[in-house]
PDB file of C-alpha atoms in Angstrom:
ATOM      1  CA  UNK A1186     212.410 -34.108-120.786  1.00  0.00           C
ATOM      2  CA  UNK A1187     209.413 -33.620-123.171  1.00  0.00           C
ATOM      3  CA  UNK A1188     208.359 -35.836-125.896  1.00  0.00           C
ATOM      4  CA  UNK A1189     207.940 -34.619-129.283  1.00  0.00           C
ATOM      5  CA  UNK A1190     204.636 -33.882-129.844  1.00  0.00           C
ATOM      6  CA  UNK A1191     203.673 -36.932-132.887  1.00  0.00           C
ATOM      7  CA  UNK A1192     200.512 -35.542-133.785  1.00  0.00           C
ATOM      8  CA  UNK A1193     201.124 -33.474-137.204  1.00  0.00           C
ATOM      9  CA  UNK A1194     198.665 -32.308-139.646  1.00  0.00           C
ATOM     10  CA  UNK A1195     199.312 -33.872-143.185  1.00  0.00           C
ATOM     11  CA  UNK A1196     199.198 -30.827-144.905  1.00  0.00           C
ATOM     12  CA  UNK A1197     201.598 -28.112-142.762  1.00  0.00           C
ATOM     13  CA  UNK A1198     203.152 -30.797-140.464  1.00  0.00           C
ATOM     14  CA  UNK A1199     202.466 -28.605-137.479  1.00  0.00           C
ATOM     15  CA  UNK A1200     201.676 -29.759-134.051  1.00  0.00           C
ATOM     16  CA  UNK A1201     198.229 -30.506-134.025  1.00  0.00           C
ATOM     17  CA  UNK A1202     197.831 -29.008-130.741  1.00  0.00           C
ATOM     18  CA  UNK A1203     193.792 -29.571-129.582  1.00  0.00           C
ATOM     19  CA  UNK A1204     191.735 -29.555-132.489  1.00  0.00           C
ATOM     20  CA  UNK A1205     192.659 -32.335-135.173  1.00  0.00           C
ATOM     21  CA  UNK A1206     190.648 -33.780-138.222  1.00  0.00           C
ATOM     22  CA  UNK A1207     191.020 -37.714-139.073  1.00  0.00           C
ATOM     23  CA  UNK A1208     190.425 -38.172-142.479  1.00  0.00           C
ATOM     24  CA  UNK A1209     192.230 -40.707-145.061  1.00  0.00           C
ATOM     25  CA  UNK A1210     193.795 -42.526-142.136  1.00  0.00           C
ATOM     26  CA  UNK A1211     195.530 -39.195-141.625  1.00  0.00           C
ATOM     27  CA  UNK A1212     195.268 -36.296-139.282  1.00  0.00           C
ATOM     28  CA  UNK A1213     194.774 -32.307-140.411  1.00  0.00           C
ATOM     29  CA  UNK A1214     193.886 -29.435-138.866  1.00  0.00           C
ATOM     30  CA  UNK A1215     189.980 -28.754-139.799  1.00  0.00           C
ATOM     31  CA  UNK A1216     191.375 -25.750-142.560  1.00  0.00           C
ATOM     32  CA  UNK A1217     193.940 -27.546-143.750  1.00  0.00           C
ATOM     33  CA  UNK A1218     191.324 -30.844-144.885  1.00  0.00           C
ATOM     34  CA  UNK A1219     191.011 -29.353-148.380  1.00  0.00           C
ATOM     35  CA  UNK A1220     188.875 -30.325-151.344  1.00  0.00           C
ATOM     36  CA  UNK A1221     191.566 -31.177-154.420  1.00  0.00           C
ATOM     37  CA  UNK A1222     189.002 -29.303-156.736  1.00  0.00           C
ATOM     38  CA  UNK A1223     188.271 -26.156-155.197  1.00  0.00           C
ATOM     39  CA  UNK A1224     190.461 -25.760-152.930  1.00  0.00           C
ATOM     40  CA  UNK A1225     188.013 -25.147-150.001  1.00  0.00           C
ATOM     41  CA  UNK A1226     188.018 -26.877-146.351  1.00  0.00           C
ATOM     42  CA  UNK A1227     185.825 -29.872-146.011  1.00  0.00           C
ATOM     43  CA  UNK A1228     183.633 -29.632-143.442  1.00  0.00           C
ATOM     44  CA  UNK A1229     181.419 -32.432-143.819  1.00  0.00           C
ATOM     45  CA  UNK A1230     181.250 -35.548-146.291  1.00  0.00           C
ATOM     46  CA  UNK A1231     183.685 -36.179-148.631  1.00  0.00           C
ATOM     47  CA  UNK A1232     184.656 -38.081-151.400  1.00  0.00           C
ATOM     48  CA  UNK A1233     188.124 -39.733-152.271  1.00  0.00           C
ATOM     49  CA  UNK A1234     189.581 -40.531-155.550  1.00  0.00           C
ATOM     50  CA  UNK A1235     193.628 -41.040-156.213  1.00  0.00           C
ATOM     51  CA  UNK A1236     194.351 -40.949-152.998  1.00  0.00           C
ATOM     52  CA  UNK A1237     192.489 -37.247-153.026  1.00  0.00           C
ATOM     53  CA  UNK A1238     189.610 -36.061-151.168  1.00  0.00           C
ATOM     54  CA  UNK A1239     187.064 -33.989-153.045  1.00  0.00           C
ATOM     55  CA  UNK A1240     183.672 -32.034-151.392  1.00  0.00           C
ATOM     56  CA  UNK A1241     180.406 -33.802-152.374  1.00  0.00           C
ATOM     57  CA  UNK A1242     179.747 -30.896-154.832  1.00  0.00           C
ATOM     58  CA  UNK A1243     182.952 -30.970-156.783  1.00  0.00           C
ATOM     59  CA  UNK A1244     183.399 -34.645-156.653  1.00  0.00           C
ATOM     60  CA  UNK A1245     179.908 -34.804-158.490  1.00  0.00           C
ATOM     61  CA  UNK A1246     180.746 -32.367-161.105  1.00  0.00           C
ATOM     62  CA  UNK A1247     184.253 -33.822-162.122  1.00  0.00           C
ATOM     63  CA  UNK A1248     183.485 -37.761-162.001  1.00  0.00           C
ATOM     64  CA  UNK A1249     179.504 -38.094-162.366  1.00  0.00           C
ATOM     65  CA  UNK A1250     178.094 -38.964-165.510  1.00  0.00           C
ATOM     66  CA  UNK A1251     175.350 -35.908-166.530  1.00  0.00           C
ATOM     67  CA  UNK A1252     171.817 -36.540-167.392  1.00  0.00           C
ATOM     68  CA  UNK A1253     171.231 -36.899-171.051  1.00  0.00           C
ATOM     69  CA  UNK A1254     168.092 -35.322-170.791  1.00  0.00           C
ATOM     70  CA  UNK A1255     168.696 -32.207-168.666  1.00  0.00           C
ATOM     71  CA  UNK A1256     172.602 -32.182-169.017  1.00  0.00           C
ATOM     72  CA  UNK A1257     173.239 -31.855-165.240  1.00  0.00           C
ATOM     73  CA  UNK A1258     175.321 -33.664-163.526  1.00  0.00           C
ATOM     74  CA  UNK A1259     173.479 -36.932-161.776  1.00  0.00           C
ATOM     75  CA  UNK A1260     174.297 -36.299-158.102  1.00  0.00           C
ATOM     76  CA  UNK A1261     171.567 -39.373-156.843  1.00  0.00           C
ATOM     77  CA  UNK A1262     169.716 -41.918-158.447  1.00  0.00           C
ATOM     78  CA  UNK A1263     169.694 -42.343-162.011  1.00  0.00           C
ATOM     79  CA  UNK A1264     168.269 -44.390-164.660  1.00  0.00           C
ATOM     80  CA  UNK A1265     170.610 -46.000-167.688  1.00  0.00           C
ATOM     81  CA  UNK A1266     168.584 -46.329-170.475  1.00  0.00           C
ATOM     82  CA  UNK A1267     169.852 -45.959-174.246  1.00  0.00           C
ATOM     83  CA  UNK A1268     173.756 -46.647-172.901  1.00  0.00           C
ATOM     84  CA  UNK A1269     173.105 -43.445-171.787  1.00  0.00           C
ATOM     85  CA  UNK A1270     172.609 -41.429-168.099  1.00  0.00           C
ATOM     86  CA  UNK A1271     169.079 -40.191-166.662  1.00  0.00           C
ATOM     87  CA  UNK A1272     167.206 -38.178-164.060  1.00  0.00           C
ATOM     88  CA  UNK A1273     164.277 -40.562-164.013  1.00  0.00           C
ATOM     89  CA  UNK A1274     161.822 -37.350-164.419  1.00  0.00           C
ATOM     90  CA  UNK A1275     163.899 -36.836-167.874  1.00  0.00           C
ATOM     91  CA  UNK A1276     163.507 -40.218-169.742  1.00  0.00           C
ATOM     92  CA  UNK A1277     160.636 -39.507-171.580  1.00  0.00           C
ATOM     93  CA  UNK A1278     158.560 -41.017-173.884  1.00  0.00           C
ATOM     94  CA  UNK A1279     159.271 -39.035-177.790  1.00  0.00           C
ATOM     95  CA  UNK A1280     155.433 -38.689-178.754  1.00  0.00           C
ATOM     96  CA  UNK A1281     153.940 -37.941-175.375  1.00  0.00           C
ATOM     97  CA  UNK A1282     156.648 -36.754-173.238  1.00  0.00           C
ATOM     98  CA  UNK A1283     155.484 -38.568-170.539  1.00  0.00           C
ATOM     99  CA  UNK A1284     158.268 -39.833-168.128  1.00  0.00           C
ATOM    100  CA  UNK A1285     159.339 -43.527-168.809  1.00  0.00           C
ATOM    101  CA  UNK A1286     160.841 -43.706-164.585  1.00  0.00           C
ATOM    102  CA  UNK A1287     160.519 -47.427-164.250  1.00  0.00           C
ATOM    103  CA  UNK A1288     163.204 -47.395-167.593  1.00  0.00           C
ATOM    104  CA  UNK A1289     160.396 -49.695-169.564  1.00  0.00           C
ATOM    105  CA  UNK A1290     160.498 -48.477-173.325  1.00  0.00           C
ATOM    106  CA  UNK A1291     159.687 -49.432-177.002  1.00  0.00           C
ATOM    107  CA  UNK A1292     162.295 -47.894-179.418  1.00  0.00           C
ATOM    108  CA  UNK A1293     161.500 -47.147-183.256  1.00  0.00           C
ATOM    109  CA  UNK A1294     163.887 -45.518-185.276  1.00  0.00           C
ATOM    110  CA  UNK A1295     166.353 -45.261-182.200  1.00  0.00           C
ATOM    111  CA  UNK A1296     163.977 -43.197-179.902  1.00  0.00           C
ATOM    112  CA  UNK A1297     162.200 -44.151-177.004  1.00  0.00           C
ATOM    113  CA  UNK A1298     157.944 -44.653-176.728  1.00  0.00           C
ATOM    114  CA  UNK A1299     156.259 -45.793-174.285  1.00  0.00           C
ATOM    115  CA  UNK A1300     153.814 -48.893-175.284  1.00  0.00           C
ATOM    116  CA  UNK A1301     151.178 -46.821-176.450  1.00  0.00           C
ATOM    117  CA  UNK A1302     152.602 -44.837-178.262  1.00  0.00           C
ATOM    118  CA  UNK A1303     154.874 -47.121-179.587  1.00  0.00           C
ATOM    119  CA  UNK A1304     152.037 -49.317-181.551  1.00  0.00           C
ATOM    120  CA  UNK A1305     151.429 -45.768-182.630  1.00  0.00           C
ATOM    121  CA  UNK A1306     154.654 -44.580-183.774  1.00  0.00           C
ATOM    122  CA  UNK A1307     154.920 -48.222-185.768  1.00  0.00           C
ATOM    123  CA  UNK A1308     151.543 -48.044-187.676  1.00  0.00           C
ATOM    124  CA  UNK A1309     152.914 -44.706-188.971  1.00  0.00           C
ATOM    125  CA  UNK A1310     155.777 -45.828-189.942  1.00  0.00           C
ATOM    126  CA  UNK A1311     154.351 -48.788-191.531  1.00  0.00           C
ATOM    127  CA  UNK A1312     151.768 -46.823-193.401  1.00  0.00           C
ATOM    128  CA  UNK A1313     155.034 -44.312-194.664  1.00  0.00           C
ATOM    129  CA  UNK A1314     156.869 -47.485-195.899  1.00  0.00           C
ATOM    130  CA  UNK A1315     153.956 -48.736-197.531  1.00  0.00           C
ATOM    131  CA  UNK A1316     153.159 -45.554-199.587  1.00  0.00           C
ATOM    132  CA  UNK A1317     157.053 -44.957-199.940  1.00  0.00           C
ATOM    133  CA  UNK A1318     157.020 -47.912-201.732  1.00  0.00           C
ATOM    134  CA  UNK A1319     153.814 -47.520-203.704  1.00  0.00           C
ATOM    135  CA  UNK A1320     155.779 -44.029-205.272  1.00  0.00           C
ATOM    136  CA  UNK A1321     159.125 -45.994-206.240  1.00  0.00           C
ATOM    137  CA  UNK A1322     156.961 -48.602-208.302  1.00  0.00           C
ATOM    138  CA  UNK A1323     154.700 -45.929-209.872  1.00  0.00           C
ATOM    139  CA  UNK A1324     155.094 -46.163-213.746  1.00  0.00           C
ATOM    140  CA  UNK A1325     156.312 -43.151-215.544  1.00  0.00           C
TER     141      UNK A1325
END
């Protein structure tokens, strides 16, 4: 008598035969272990989401924030600066476009400086206010 053969892939519930993937607490045959996204076999890491497994590449593109700088999609480290996403090389300073990597900034009128030319960016502004206000008080 021979037993039924209990090893099935998840996605064609065929015999698994010799070759079998475990992935999700589940077994598949390595074509059948398919990215939800794009539809290709995984063949290496993966990501999982709603009970879903997604390729590196296409889990990145659909769930990671993007850089608000650059506008593409932060696949490593990033920096949050501003409530906002950043390659570290991309958070600049506004006068100097130096990178700001360590995330330390001054902000004037809502955009980022670094110190120096922060003190900078304030002594303009104060001098504009100052002459702003000189022309509203000028007599006619």
């Amino acid at each position: 008598m021979m037993s039924e053969d209990r090893r099935r892939c998840s996605q064609c519930e065929e015999s698994l035969k010799e070759e079998a993937l475990v992935a999700m607490q589940r077994l598949w045959h390595p074509e059948h272990f398919l990215c939800a996204e794009c539809k290709e076999p995984i063949k290496e890491k993966f990501q999982e989401k709603g009970n879903a497994p997604y390729c590196v590449r296409c889990f990145a593109e659909k769930f990671n924030p993007t850089c608000e700088g650059c506008g593409e999609t932060l696949t490593d480290s990033c920096l949050r600066a501003m409530d906002k996403h950043w390659h570290a090389q991309c958070f600049s300073c506004s006068n100097c476009k130096r990178p700001l990597p360590d995330g330390d900034y001054y902000l004037v009128d809502d955009l980022p400086y670094d110190l120096d030319c922060h003190w900078e960016k304030r002594l303009e502004k104060r001098v504009r206010d100052a002459n702003e206000s000189q022309v509203d008080h000028a007599p006619l």
